[in-house]
CSV table of C-alpha atoms in Angstrom, one decimal:
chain,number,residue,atom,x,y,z
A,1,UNK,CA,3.1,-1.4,-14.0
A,2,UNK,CA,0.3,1.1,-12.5
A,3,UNK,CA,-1.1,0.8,-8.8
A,4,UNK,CA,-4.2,1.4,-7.8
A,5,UNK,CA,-4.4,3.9,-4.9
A,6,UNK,CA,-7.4,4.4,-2.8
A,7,UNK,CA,-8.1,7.4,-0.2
A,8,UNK,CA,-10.7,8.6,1.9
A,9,UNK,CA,-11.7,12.3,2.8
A,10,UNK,CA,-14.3,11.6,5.8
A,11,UNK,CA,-17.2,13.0,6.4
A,12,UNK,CA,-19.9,13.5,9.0
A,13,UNK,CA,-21.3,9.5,7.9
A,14,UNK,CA,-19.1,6.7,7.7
A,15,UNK,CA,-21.6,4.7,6.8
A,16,UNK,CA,-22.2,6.0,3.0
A,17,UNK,CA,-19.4,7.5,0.3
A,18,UNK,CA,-19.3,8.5,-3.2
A,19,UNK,CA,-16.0,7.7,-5.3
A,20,UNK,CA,-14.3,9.9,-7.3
A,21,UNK,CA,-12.3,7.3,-9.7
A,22,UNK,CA,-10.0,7.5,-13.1
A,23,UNK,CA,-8.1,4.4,-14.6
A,24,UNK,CA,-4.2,5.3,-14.0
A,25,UNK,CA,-3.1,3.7,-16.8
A,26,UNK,CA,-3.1,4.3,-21.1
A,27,UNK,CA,-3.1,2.0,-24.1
A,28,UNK,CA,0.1,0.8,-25.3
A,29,UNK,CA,0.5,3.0,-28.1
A,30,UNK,CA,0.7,5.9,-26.3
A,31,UNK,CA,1.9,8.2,-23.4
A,32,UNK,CA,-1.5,8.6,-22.0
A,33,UNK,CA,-2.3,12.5,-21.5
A,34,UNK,CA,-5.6,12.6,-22.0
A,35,UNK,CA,-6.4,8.9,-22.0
A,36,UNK,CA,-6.1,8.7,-19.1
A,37,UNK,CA,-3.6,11.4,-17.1
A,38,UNK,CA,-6.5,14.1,-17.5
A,39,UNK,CA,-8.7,12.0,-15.5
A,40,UNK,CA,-5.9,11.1,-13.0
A,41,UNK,CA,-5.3,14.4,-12.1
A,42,UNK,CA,-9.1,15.4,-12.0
A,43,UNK,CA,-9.5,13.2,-9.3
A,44,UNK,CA,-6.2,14.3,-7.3
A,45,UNK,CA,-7.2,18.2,-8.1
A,46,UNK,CA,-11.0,17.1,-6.4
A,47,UNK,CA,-8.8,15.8,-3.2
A,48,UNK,CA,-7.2,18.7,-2.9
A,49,UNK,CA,-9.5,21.3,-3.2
A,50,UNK,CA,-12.3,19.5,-1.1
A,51,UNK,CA,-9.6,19.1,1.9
A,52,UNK,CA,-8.1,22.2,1.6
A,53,UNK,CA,-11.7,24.1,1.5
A,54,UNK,CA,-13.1,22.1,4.7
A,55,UNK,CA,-10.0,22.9,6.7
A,56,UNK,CA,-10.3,26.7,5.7
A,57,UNK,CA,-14.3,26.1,7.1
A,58,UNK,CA,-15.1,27.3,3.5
A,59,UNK,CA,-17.2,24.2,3.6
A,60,UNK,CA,-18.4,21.8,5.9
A,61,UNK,CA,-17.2,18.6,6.2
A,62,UNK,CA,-19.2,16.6,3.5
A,63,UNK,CA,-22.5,14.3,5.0
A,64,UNK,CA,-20.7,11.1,3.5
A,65,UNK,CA,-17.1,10.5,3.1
A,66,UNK,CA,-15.4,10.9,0.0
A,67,UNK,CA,-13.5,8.4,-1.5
A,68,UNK,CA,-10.6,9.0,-4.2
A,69,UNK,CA,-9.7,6.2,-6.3
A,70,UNK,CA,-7.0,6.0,-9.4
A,71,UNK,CA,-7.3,2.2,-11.3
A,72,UNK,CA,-3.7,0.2,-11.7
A,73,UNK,CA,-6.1,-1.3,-14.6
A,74,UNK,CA,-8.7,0.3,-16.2
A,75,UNK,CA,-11.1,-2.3,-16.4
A,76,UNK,CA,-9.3,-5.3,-14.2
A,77,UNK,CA,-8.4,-2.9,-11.2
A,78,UNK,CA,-12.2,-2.0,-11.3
A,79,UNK,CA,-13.7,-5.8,-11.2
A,80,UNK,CA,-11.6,-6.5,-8.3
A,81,UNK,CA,-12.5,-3.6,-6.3
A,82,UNK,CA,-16.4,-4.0,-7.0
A,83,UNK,CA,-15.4,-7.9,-5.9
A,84,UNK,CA,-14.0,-6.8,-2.6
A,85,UNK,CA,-17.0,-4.4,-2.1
A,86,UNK,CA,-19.0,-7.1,-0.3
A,87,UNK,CA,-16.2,-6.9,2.7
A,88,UNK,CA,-17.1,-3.0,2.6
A,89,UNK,CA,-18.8,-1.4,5.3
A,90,UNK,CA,-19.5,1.6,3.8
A,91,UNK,CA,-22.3,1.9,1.2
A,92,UNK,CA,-21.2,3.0,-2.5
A,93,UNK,CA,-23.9,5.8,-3.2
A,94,UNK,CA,-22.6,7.1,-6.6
A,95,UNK,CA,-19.6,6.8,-8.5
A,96,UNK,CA,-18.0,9.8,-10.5
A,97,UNK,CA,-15.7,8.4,-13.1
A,98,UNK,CA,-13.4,10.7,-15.2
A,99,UNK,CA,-12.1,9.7,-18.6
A,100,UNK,CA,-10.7,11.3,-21.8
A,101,UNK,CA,-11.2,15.0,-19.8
A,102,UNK,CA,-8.6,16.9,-20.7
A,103,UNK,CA,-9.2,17.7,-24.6
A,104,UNK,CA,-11.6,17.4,-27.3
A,105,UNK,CA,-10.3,17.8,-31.4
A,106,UNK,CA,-13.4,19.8,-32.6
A,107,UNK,CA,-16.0,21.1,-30.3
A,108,UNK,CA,-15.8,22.5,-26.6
A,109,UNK,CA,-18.2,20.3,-24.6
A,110,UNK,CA,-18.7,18.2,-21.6
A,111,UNK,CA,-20.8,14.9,-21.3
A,112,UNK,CA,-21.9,12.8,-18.8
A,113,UNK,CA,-22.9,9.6,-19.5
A,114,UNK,CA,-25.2,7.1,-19.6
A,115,UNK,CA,-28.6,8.6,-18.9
A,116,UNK,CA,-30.5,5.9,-19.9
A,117,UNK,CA,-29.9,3.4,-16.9
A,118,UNK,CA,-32.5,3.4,-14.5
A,119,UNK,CA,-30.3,3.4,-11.6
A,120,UNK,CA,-28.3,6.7,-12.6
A,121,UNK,CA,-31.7,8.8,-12.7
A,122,UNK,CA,-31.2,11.3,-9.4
A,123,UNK,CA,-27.1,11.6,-10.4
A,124,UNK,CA,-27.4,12.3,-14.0
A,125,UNK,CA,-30.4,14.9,-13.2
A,126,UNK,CA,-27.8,15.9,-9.8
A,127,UNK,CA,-25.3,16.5,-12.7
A,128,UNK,CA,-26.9,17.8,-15.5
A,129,UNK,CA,-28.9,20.4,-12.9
A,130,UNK,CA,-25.5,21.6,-12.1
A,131,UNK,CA,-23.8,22.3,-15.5
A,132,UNK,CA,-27.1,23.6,-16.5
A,133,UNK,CA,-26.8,26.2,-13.3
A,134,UNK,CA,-23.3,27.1,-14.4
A,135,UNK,CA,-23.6,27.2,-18.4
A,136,UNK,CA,-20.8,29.8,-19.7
A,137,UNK,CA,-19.7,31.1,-16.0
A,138,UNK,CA,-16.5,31.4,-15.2
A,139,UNK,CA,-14.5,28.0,-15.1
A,140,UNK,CA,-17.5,26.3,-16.8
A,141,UNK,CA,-18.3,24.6,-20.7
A,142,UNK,CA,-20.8,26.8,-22.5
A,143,UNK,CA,-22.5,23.5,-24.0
A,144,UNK,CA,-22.8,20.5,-22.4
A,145,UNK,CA,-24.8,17.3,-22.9
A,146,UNK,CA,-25.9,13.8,-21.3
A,147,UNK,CA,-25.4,10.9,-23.3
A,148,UNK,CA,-26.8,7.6,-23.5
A,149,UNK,CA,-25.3,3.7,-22.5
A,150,UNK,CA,-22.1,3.9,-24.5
A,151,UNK,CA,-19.6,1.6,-22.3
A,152,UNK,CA,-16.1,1.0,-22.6
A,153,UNK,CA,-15.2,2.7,-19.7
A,154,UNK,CA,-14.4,1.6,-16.0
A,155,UNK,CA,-17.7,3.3,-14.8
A,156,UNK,CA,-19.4,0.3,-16.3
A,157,UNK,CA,-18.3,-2.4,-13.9
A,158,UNK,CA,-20.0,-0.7,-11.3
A,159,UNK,CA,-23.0,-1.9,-13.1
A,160,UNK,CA,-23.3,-5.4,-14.0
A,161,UNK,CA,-26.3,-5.8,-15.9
A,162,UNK,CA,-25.1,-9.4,-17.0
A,163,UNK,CA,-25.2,-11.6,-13.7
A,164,UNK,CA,-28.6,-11.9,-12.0
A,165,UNK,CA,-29.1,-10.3,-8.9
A,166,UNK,CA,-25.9,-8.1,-8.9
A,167,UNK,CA,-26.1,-4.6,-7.8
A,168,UNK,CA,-26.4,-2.0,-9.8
A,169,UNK,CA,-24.8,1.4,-8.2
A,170,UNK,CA,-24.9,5.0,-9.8
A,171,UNK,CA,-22.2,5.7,-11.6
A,172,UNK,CA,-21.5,8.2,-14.2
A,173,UNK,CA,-18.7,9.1,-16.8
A,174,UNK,CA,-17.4,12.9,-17.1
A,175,UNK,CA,-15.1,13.2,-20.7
A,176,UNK,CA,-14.8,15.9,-22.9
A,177,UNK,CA,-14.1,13.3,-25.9
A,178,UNK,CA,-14.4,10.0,-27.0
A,179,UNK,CA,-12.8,7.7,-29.7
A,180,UNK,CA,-10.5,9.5,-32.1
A,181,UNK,CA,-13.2,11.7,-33.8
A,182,UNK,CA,-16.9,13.1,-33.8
A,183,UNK,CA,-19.8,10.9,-34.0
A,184,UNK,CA,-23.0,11.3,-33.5
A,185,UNK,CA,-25.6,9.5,-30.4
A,186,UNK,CA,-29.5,9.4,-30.7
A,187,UNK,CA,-30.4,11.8,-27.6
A,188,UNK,CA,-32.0,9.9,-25.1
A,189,UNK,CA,-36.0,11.0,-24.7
A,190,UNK,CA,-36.3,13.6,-22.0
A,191,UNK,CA,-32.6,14.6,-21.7
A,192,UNK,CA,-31.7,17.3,-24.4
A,193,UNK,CA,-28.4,18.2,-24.6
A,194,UNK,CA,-27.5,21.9,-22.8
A,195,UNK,CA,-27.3,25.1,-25.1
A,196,UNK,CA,-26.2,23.0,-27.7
A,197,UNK,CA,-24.4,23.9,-30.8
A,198,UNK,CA,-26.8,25.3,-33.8
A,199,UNK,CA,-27.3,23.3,-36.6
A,200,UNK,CA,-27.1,19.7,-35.0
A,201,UNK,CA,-29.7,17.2,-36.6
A,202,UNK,CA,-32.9,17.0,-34.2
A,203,UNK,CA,-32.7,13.9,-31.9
A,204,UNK,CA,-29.0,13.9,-32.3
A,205,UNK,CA,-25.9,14.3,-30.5
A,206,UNK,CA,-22.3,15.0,-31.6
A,207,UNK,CA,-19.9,14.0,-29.4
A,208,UNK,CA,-16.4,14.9,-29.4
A,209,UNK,CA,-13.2,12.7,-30.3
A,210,UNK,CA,-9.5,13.2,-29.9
A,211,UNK,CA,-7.1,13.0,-32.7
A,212,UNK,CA,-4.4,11.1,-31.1
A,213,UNK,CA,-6.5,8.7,-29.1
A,214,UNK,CA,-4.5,5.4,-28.5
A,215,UNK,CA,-2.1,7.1,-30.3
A,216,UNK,CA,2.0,8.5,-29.8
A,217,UNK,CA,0.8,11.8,-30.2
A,218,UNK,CA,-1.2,12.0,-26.9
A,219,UNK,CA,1.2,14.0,-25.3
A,220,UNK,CA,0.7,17.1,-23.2
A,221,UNK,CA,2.1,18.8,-26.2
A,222,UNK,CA,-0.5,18.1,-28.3
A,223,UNK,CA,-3.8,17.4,-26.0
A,224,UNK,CA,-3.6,18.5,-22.1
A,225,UNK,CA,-1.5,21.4,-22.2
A,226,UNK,CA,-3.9,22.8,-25.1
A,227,UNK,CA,-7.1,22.6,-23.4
A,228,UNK,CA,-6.4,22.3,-19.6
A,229,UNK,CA,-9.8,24.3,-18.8
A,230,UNK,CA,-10.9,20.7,-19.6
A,231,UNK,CA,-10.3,19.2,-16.9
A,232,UNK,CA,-11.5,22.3,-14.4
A,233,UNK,CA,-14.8,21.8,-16.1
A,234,UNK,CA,-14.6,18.5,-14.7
A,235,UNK,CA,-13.5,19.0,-11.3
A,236,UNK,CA,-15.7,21.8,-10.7
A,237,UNK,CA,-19.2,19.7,-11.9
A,238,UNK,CA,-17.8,16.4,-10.5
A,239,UNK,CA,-17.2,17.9,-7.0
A,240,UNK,CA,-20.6,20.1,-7.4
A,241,UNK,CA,-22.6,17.2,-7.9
A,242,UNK,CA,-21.6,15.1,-5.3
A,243,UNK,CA,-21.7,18.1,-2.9
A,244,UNK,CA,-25.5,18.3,-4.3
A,245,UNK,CA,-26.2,14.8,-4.2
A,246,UNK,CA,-25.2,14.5,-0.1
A,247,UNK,CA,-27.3,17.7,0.4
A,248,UNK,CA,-30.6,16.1,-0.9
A,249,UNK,CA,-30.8,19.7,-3.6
């Protein structure tokens, strides 16, 4: 059975963080390399890199701490952490999510999603503002987009529009696929997708699948391995954003 593991980076304000999550474990038909190891190791890879560049002083030590979370249970692990929030200190200021990030079947794309939540409108324009800066650079995606309210992914719990009165934190997905092939979304009004591919329908968004979703074949083999620039493009626009989010940018 998978664990849930939770660590803090700190920063200059105890009082505030932003999580940096992925669900640990996979469906029961298959290994899990994409869905959800990609994420798993996005988050670990964000860790690392943020610790290792404060104590080289090529950054300063974040305004807020940084917390690093990997789900024993996609959704259950999730519930019971938002359920033990209210014993929390700290104040959740966004949450980062990472799933299905380490391949896509047909196009080469990130997404971000939902942008059409009310509370996710400074981190999705945080976050599209920073794969827009860094559209085909080095380590980047060339197309990106923002997608609209598409759940089934831990991110959600985080914002329980169901139960009066609860909370509702920013919280966005990062994925490079969905499902186990391409289908289109209705772009949501004021948020076109990035440099997009030519000939897409007007209003309309493709969005990427995997092949061996919930599947045997999600190996490294076949999915991971393939694509692993994936999952940089995830690390590098998760950690940007939140970096840009603390500084107020």
């Amino acid at each position: 059975a998978a664990h849930t593991v939770v660590a803090t980076l700190p920063g200059r304000d105890h009082s505030k963080y932003v999580l940096f999550c992925a669900h640990g474990d996979s469906d029961s038909a298959g290994p899990g390399a994409d869905d959800n190891a990609s994420g798993v190791a996005i988050v670990l890879e964000i860790a690392r890199a943020a610790a290792a560049a404060i104590r080289s002083g090529k950054i300063q030590r974040p305004a807020w701490d940084l917390r690093f979370a990997s789900w024993g249970g996609e959704m259950s692990s999730t519930r019971e952490y938002v359920a033990s929030m209210a014993q929390d200190p700290s104040r959740l200021q966004a949450v980062i999510n990472f799933d299905q990030s380490g391949f896509g079947s047909w196009k080469d794309a990130l997404y971000v999603e939902p942008d059409d939540v009310a509370a996710n409108g400074a981190l999705i324009t945080v976050v599209r503002a920073v794969m827009k800066d860094h559209l085909g650079s080095r380590g980047f995606p060339e197309h990106a987009a923002s997608v609209k309210t598409l759940g089934g992914t831990d991110s959600y719990v985080f914002q329980n529009t169901r139960t009066e009165g609860a909370t509702v934190y920013p919280a966005v997905t990062l994925y490079t696929s969905a499902w186990d092939r391409e289908r289109q979304q209705p772009v949501t009004e004021g948020f076109p997708p990035l440099n997009w591919y030519p000939g897409e329908k007007p209003g309309m968004v493709t969005i990427d699948g995997d092949a061996f979703y919930h599947s045997v074949g999600d190996t490294p083999a076949n999915t991971t391995d393939t694509e692993p620039f994936n999952m940089g493009w995830c690390a590098r626009v998760g950690l940007l954003s939140a970096l840009r989010l603390m500084s107020g940018q």
